[in-house]
Amino acid sequence: MEFALIAPFLIMLLFGIFAFGWSMNAVSSVRYTLETSSRSLQLQNTLTQADIQAIATQKLLALGLKDANVTIAIDPVSGGFRMAHLTATYALVIDFPYFSAFPINYATTVTVPLVGTHFACSMNRRPTAPVTTASGGQADGTHPGSGTDGNAEALWHARRL
């Protein structure tokens, strides 16, 4: 008798836990997709918004999600590189039996540096022998001021962000 009174509340609690977990999974998947799309943009600075949208849509469909919108805003060049701001918006609805639908609108932004190709190539190349700078230190490219130019130093700081 007591279980018959408590069972509906326990079932609704169970549905609520499942729906909340599913919505958090969807939010996490959208964020993950945006981060991987931004990495693609870092590797290929020439990708357009349509290209990034296609990459994100493909990844979201593989995760079982659809109807996410991705936009790109790129800042002007500053310090040898540009900053790209990728924003994803996603709307989902949690629907419980006997309750009204609960819509959730999620938006997240990822900011990544876009580095010119000649700067990126010079940073990825390691010297074959230690190079001594004018101050007597070694220029191994592992920290700023190690004999690199200012653009490479800005790139080093951007990678640490």
Coordinates of N, CA and C in Angstrom, one line a residue:
M1 N 0.8 -1.2 0.0 CA 0.0 0.0 0.0 C 0.9 1.3 0.0
E2 N 1.9 1.3 0.8 CA 2.7 2.5 0.9 C 3.5 2.7 -0.4
F3 N 3.9 1.6 -1.0 CA 4.7 1.6 -2.2 C 3.8 2.2 -3.3
A4 N 2.6 1.9 -3.4 CA 1.7 2.4 -4.4 C 1.6 3.9 -4.3
L5 N 1.7 4.5 -3.1 CA 1.7 5.9 -3.0 C 3.0 6.6 -3.3
I6 N 4.1 5.9 -3.1 CA 5.4 6.5 -3.3 C 5.9 6.2 -4.8
A7 N 5.5 5.1 -5.4 CA 6.0 4.7 -6.7 C 5.9 5.8 -7.8
P8 N 4.8 6.5 -7.9 CA 4.7 7.5 -9.0 C 5.8 8.6 -8.8
F9 N 6.1 9.0 -7.5 CA 7.1 10.0 -7.3 C 8.5 9.5 -7.6
L10 N 8.7 8.2 -7.2 CA 10.0 7.6 -7.5 C 10.2 7.5 -9.0
I11 N 9.2 7.1 -9.8 CA 9.3 7.0 -11.2 C 9.6 8.3 -11.8
M12 N 8.9 9.4 -11.4 CA 9.1 10.7 -11.9 C 10.5 11.2 -11.6
L13 N 11.0 10.9 -10.4 CA 12.4 11.2 -10.0 C 13.4 10.5 -10.9
L14 N 13.1 9.2 -11.2 CA 14.0 8.5 -12.1 C 14.0 9.1 -13.5
F15 N 12.8 9.5 -14.0 CA 12.7 10.1 -15.3 C 13.5 11.5 -15.3
G16 N 13.3 12.2 -14.2 CA 14.0 13.5 -14.1 C 15.6 13.3 -14.1
I17 N 16.1 12.3 -13.4 CA 17.5 12.1 -13.4 C 18.0 11.7 -14.8
F18 N 17.2 10.9 -15.5 CA 17.6 10.5 -16.9 C 17.6 11.6 -17.8
A19 N 16.5 12.5 -17.7 CA 16.4 13.6 -18.6 C 17.5 14.6 -18.4
F20 N 17.8 14.9 -17.1 CA 18.9 15.8 -16.8 C 20.2 15.3 -17.3
G21 N 20.5 14.0 -17.1 CA 21.7 13.4 -17.6 C 21.8 13.5 -19.1
W22 N 20.7 13.2 -19.8 CA 20.7 13.3 -21.2 C 21.0 14.7 -21.7
S23 N 20.4 15.7 -21.0 CA 20.6 17.1 -21.5 C 22.0 17.5 -21.2
M24 N 22.6 17.1 -20.1 CA 24.0 17.4 -19.8 C 25.0 16.8 -20.8
N25 N 24.6 15.6 -21.3 CA 25.4 14.9 -22.3 C 25.3 15.7 -23.6
A26 N 24.1 16.2 -23.9 CA 23.9 16.9 -25.2 C 24.8 18.2 -25.1
V27 N 24.7 18.9 -24.0 CA 25.5 20.2 -23.8 C 27.0 19.9 -23.9
S28 N 27.4 18.8 -23.3 CA 28.9 18.4 -23.3 C 29.3 18.1 -24.8
S29 N 28.4 17.4 -25.5 CA 28.7 17.0 -26.9 C 28.8 18.2 -27.8
V30 N 28.0 19.2 -27.6 CA 28.0 20.4 -28.4 C 29.3 21.2 -28.1
R31 N 29.7 21.3 -26.8 CA 31.0 21.9 -26.5 C 32.2 21.2 -27.1
Y32 N 32.2 19.8 -27.0 CA 33.2 19.0 -27.5 C 33.4 19.2 -29.0
T33 N 32.2 19.2 -29.7 CA 32.2 19.4 -31.2 C 32.8 20.8 -31.5
L34 N 32.4 21.8 -30.8 CA 32.9 23.2 -31.0 C 34.4 23.2 -30.8
E35 N 34.9 22.6 -29.8 CA 36.4 22.6 -29.6 C 37.1 21.8 -30.7
T36 N 36.6 20.7 -31.1 CA 37.3 20.0 -32.2 C 37.2 20.8 -33.5
S37 N 36.1 21.5 -33.8 CA 35.9 22.3 -35.0 C 36.9 23.5 -34.9
S38 N 37.1 24.0 -33.7 CA 38.1 25.1 -33.6 C 39.5 24.6 -33.9
R39 N 39.8 23.4 -33.5 CA 41.1 22.9 -33.8 C 41.3 22.7 -35.3
S40 N 40.2 22.3 -36.0 CA 40.3 22.2 -37.5 C 40.6 23.6 -38.0
L41 N 40.0 24.6 -37.5 CA 40.2 26.0 -38.0 C 41.6 26.5 -37.7
Q42 N 42.2 26.1 -36.6 CA 43.6 26.4 -36.3 C 44.5 25.8 -37.3
L43 N 44.2 24.5 -37.7 CA 45.1 23.8 -38.6 C 44.9 24.4 -40.0
Q44 N 43.7 24.8 -40.4 CA 43.5 25.4 -41.7 C 42.8 26.8 -41.5
N45 N 43.6 27.8 -41.6 CA 43.1 29.2 -41.3 C 42.1 29.6 -42.4
T46 N 42.1 28.9 -43.6 CA 41.2 29.4 -44.7 C 39.8 28.8 -44.7
L47 N 39.5 28.0 -43.7 CA 38.1 27.4 -43.6 C 37.1 28.5 -43.5
T48 N 36.0 28.4 -44.1 CA 34.9 29.4 -44.1 C 33.9 28.9 -43.0
Q49 N 32.9 29.8 -42.7 CA 31.9 29.4 -41.8 C 31.1 28.2 -42.3
A50 N 30.9 28.1 -43.6 CA 30.1 26.9 -44.1 C 30.9 25.7 -43.9
D51 N 32.3 25.7 -44.0 CA 33.1 24.6 -43.8 C 33.1 24.1 -42.3
I52 N 33.2 25.1 -41.4 CA 33.1 24.8 -40.0 C 31.8 24.3 -39.6
Q53 N 30.7 24.8 -40.2 CA 29.3 24.3 -39.9 C 29.2 22.9 -40.4
A54 N 29.8 22.6 -41.5 CA 29.7 21.2 -42.0 C 30.5 20.2 -41.1
I55 N 31.7 20.7 -40.7 CA 32.4 19.8 -39.8 C 31.7 19.6 -38.5
A56 N 31.1 20.6 -37.9 CA 30.4 20.5 -36.6 C 29.1 19.7 -36.8
T57 N 28.4 19.9 -37.9 CA 27.2 19.1 -38.2 C 27.5 17.6 -38.3
Q58 N 28.6 17.3 -39.0 CA 29.0 15.9 -39.2 C 29.3 15.3 -37.8
K59 N 30.0 16.0 -37.0 CA 30.4 15.4 -35.7 C 29.2 15.3 -34.8
L60 N 28.3 16.2 -34.8 CA 27.1 16.2 -34.0 C 26.1 15.1 -34.4
L61 N 26.0 14.9 -35.7 CA 25.2 13.8 -36.2 C 25.7 12.4 -35.8
A62 N 27.1 12.3 -35.8 CA 27.7 11.1 -35.3 C 27.4 10.8 -33.8
L63 N 27.2 11.9 -33.1 CA 26.9 11.8 -31.6 C 25.4 11.7 -31.4
G64 N 24.6 11.8 -32.4 CA 23.1 11.7 -32.3 C 22.4 13.0 -32.0
L65 N 23.1 14.1 -32.3 CA 22.4 15.5 -32.1 C 22.3 16.2 -33.4
K66 N 21.3 17.0 -33.5 CA 21.1 17.8 -34.8 C 20.6 19.2 -34.4
D67 N 20.6 20.1 -35.4 CA 20.1 21.4 -35.3 C 21.0 22.4 -34.4
A68 N 22.2 22.1 -34.4 CA 23.2 23.1 -33.8 C 23.6 24.1 -34.8
N69 N 23.8 25.3 -34.4 CA 24.2 26.4 -35.3 C 25.6 26.9 -34.8
V70 N 26.6 26.9 -35.7 CA 27.9 27.4 -35.4 C 28.2 28.7 -36.2
T71 N 28.7 29.7 -35.5 CA 29.1 31.0 -36.2 C 30.5 31.3 -35.9
I72 N 31.2 32.0 -36.7 CA 32.6 32.4 -36.5 C 32.7 33.9 -36.6
A73 N 33.4 34.5 -35.7 CA 33.8 35.9 -35.8 C 35.3 36.0 -35.6
I74 N 36.0 36.7 -36.5 CA 37.5 36.7 -36.5 C 37.9 38.2 -36.3
D75 N 38.8 38.4 -35.3 CA 39.3 39.7 -35.0 C 40.4 40.1 -36.0
P76 N 40.7 41.4 -36.1 CA 41.8 41.8 -37.0 C 43.1 41.3 -36.4
V77 N 44.1 41.3 -37.3 CA 45.5 40.9 -36.9 C 46.0 41.7 -35.8
S78 N 46.6 41.1 -34.7 CA 47.2 41.8 -33.6 C 48.3 41.0 -33.0
G79 N 49.5 41.5 -33.1 CA 50.6 40.8 -32.5 C 51.1 39.5 -33.3
G80 N 50.8 39.5 -34.6 CA 51.2 38.5 -35.5 C 50.2 37.4 -35.7
F81 N 49.0 37.5 -35.0 CA 48.0 36.4 -35.2 C 46.6 37.1 -35.0
R82 N 45.6 36.3 -35.4 CA 44.2 36.8 -35.2 C 43.5 35.8 -34.2
M83 N 42.5 36.3 -33.6 CA 41.7 35.5 -32.7 C 40.4 35.2 -33.4
A84 N 40.0 33.9 -33.4 CA 38.7 33.5 -33.9 C 37.8 33.1 -32.8
H85 N 36.6 33.5 -32.8 CA 35.6 33.2 -31.8 C 34.5 32.4 -32.5
L86 N 34.4 31.1 -32.1 CA 33.4 30.2 -32.6 C 32.3 30.0 -31.6
T87 N 31.1 30.2 -32.0 CA 30.0 30.2 -31.1 C 29.0 29.1 -31.6
A88 N 28.6 28.3 -30.7 CA 27.6 27.2 -31.0 C 26.3 27.5 -30.2
T89 N 25.2 27.4 -30.8 CA 23.9 27.5 -30.1 C 23.1 26.2 -30.4
Y90 N 22.5 25.7 -29.4 CA 21.7 24.5 -29.5 C 20.5 24.6 -28.6
A91 N 19.4 24.1 -29.1 CA 18.1 24.2 -28.3 C 17.6 22.7 -28.2
L92 N 17.3 22.4 -26.9 CA 16.7 21.1 -26.7 C 15.5 21.2 -25.8
V93 N 14.6 20.3 -25.8 CA 13.4 20.3 -25.0 C 13.3 19.1 -24.2
I94 N 13.2 19.3 -22.8 CA 13.0 18.1 -21.9 C 11.5 18.0 -21.8
D95 N 11.0 16.8 -22.1 CA 9.5 16.6 -22.1 C 9.2 15.4 -21.1
F96 N 8.5 15.8 -20.0 CA 8.1 14.8 -19.0 C 6.6 14.4 -19.3
P97 N 6.3 13.2 -19.0 CA 4.8 12.8 -19.1 C 4.1 13.6 -18.0
Y98 N 2.9 14.1 -18.3 CA 2.0 14.8 -17.4 C 2.6 16.2 -17.0
F99 N 3.7 16.7 -17.6 CA 4.2 18.0 -17.3 C 4.4 18.7 -18.6
S100 N 4.5 20.1 -18.5 CA 4.7 20.8 -19.7 C 6.2 20.7 -20.1
A101 N 6.5 20.9 -21.4 CA 7.8 20.8 -21.9 C 8.7 21.9 -21.3
F102 N 10.0 21.5 -21.1 CA 10.9 22.5 -20.5 C 12.0 22.7 -21.6
P103 N 12.0 23.9 -22.3 CA 13.0 24.1 -23.3 C 14.3 24.7 -22.7
I104 N 15.4 24.2 -23.2 CA 16.8 24.7 -22.8 C 17.5 25.2 -24.0
N105 N 17.9 26.5 -24.0 CA 18.7 27.1 -25.1 C 20.1 27.2 -24.6
Y106 N 21.0 26.5 -25.2 CA 22.4 26.5 -24.8 C 23.3 27.2 -25.8
A107 N 24.2 28.0 -25.4 CA 25.2 28.7 -26.3 C 26.5 28.7 -25.6
T108 N 27.6 28.4 -26.3 CA 28.9 28.4 -25.8 C 29.9 28.9 -26.9
T109 N 31.0 29.5 -26.4 CA 31.9 30.1 -27.3 C 33.3 29.6 -27.0
V110 N 34.1 29.4 -28.0 CA 35.5 29.0 -27.9 C 36.3 30.0 -28.7
T111 N 37.4 30.5 -28.1 CA 38.3 31.5 -28.7 C 39.6 30.8 -28.9
V112 N 40.1 30.9 -30.2 CA 41.3 30.2 -30.6 C 42.2 31.2 -31.4
P113 N 43.5 31.2 -31.2 CA 44.4 32.0 -32.0 C 44.5 31.4 -33.4
L114 N 44.5 32.3 -34.4 CA 44.8 31.8 -35.8 C 46.2 32.4 -36.2
V115 N 47.1 31.6 -36.4 CA 48.5 32.1 -36.6 C 48.8 31.9 -38.1
G116 N 49.5 32.9 -38.6 CA 49.9 32.8 -40.0 C 50.8 31.6 -40.2
T117 N 50.8 31.0 -41.4 CA 51.5 29.8 -41.7 C 53.0 29.9 -41.5
H118 N 53.6 31.0 -41.9 CA 55.0 31.1 -41.7 C 55.4 31.2 -40.3
F119 N 54.6 31.7 -39.4 CA 54.9 31.7 -38.0 C 54.8 30.3 -37.4
A120 N 53.7 29.6 -37.8 CA 53.5 28.2 -37.3 C 54.6 27.3 -37.7
C121 N 55.1 27.4 -38.9 CA 56.1 26.5 -39.4 C 57.4 26.8 -38.7
S122 N 57.7 28.0 -38.4 CA 59.0 28.3 -37.7 C 59.0 27.8 -36.3
M123 N 57.8 27.8 -35.7 CA 57.7 27.3 -34.3 C 57.8 25.8 -34.2
N124 N 57.3 25.1 -35.2 CA 57.2 23.6 -35.2 C 58.6 23.0 -35.5
R125 N 59.5 23.8 -36.0 CA 60.8 23.3 -36.4 C 61.8 23.5 -35.3
R126 N 62.4 22.4 -34.8 CA 63.4 22.5 -33.8 C 64.8 22.6 -34.4
P127 N 65.7 23.4 -33.8 CA 67.1 23.4 -34.3 C 67.7 22.1 -34.1
T128 N 68.6 21.7 -35.0 CA 69.3 20.4 -34.9 C 70.4 20.5 -33.9
A129 N 71.0 21.7 -33.7 CA 72.1 21.8 -32.7 C 71.7 23.0 -31.8
P130 N 72.2 23.1 -30.6 CA 71.9 24.2 -29.7 C 72.4 25.5 -30.3
V131 N 71.6 26.5 -30.3 CA 72.0 27.8 -30.9 C 72.2 28.8 -29.7
T132 N 73.3 29.5 -29.7 CA 73.6 30.4 -28.6 C 73.1 31.8 -29.0
T133 N 72.4 32.5 -28.1 CA 71.9 33.8 -28.4 C 73.0 34.8 -28.0
A134 N 72.7 36.1 -28.3 CA 73.6 37.1 -28.1 C 73.9 37.3 -26.6
S135 N 72.9 36.9 -25.7 CA 73.0 37.0 -24.3 C 73.7 35.8 -23.7
G136 N 74.1 34.8 -24.5 CA 74.8 33.7 -24.0 C 73.9 32.5 -23.7
G137 N 72.6 32.6 -23.7 CA 71.7 31.5 -23.5 C 71.4 30.7 -24.7
Q138 N 70.8 29.6 -24.5 CA 70.5 28.7 -25.6 C 69.1 29.0 -26.2
A139 N 69.0 29.0 -27.5 CA 67.7 29.3 -28.2 C 67.0 28.0 -28.5
D140 N 66.3 27.4 -27.6 CA 65.7 26.1 -27.9 C 64.2 26.2 -28.2
G141 N 63.7 27.4 -28.1 CA 62.2 27.6 -28.5 C 61.3 27.1 -27.4
T142 N 61.8 26.8 -26.2 CA 60.9 26.3 -25.1 C 60.4 27.4 -24.3
H143 N 60.9 28.6 -24.3 CA 60.3 29.7 -23.5 C 60.6 31.0 -24.3
P144 N 59.8 32.1 -24.0 CA 59.9 33.3 -24.7 C 61.3 33.9 -24.4
G145 N 61.8 34.7 -25.3 CA 63.0 35.4 -25.1 C 64.2 34.4 -25.3
S146 N 64.0 33.3 -26.0 CA 65.1 32.3 -26.2 C 65.7 32.5 -27.5
G147 N 65.8 33.7 -28.0 CA 66.4 33.9 -29.3 C 65.4 33.9 -30.4
T148 N 64.1 33.8 -30.2 CA 63.1 33.9 -31.2 C 62.7 35.3 -31.4
D149 N 62.0 35.5 -32.5 CA 61.5 36.9 -32.8 C 60.2 37.1 -32.0
G150 N 59.7 38.3 -32.0 CA 58.6 38.7 -31.2 C 57.3 37.9 -31.6
N151 N 57.2 37.6 -32.9 CA 56.0 36.9 -33.4 C 56.0 35.4 -32.8
A152 N 57.1 34.8 -32.8 CA 57.2 33.5 -32.2 C 56.9 33.5 -30.7
E153 N 57.4 34.6 -30.1 CA 57.1 34.7 -28.7 C 55.6 34.9 -28.4
A154 N 54.9 35.6 -29.3 CA 53.5 35.8 -29.2 C 52.8 34.5 -29.4
L155 N 53.3 33.7 -30.3 CA 52.7 32.4 -30.6 C 52.9 31.5 -29.4
W156 N 54.0 31.5 -28.8 CA 54.3 30.7 -27.6 C 53.3 31.0 -26.5
H157 N 53.0 32.3 -26.3 CA 52.1 32.7 -25.3 C 50.7 32.3 -25.6
A158 N 50.3 32.4 -26.9 CA 49.0 32.0 -27.4 C 48.8 30.5 -27.2
R159 N 49.8 29.7 -27.4 CA 49.7 28.2 -27.2 C 49.5 27.9 -25.7
R160 N 50.0 28.7 -24.8 CA 49.9 28.5 -23.4 C 48.5 28.8 -22.8
L161 N 47.7 29.6 -23.6 CA 46.4 30.0 -23.1 C 45.4 28.8 -23.0

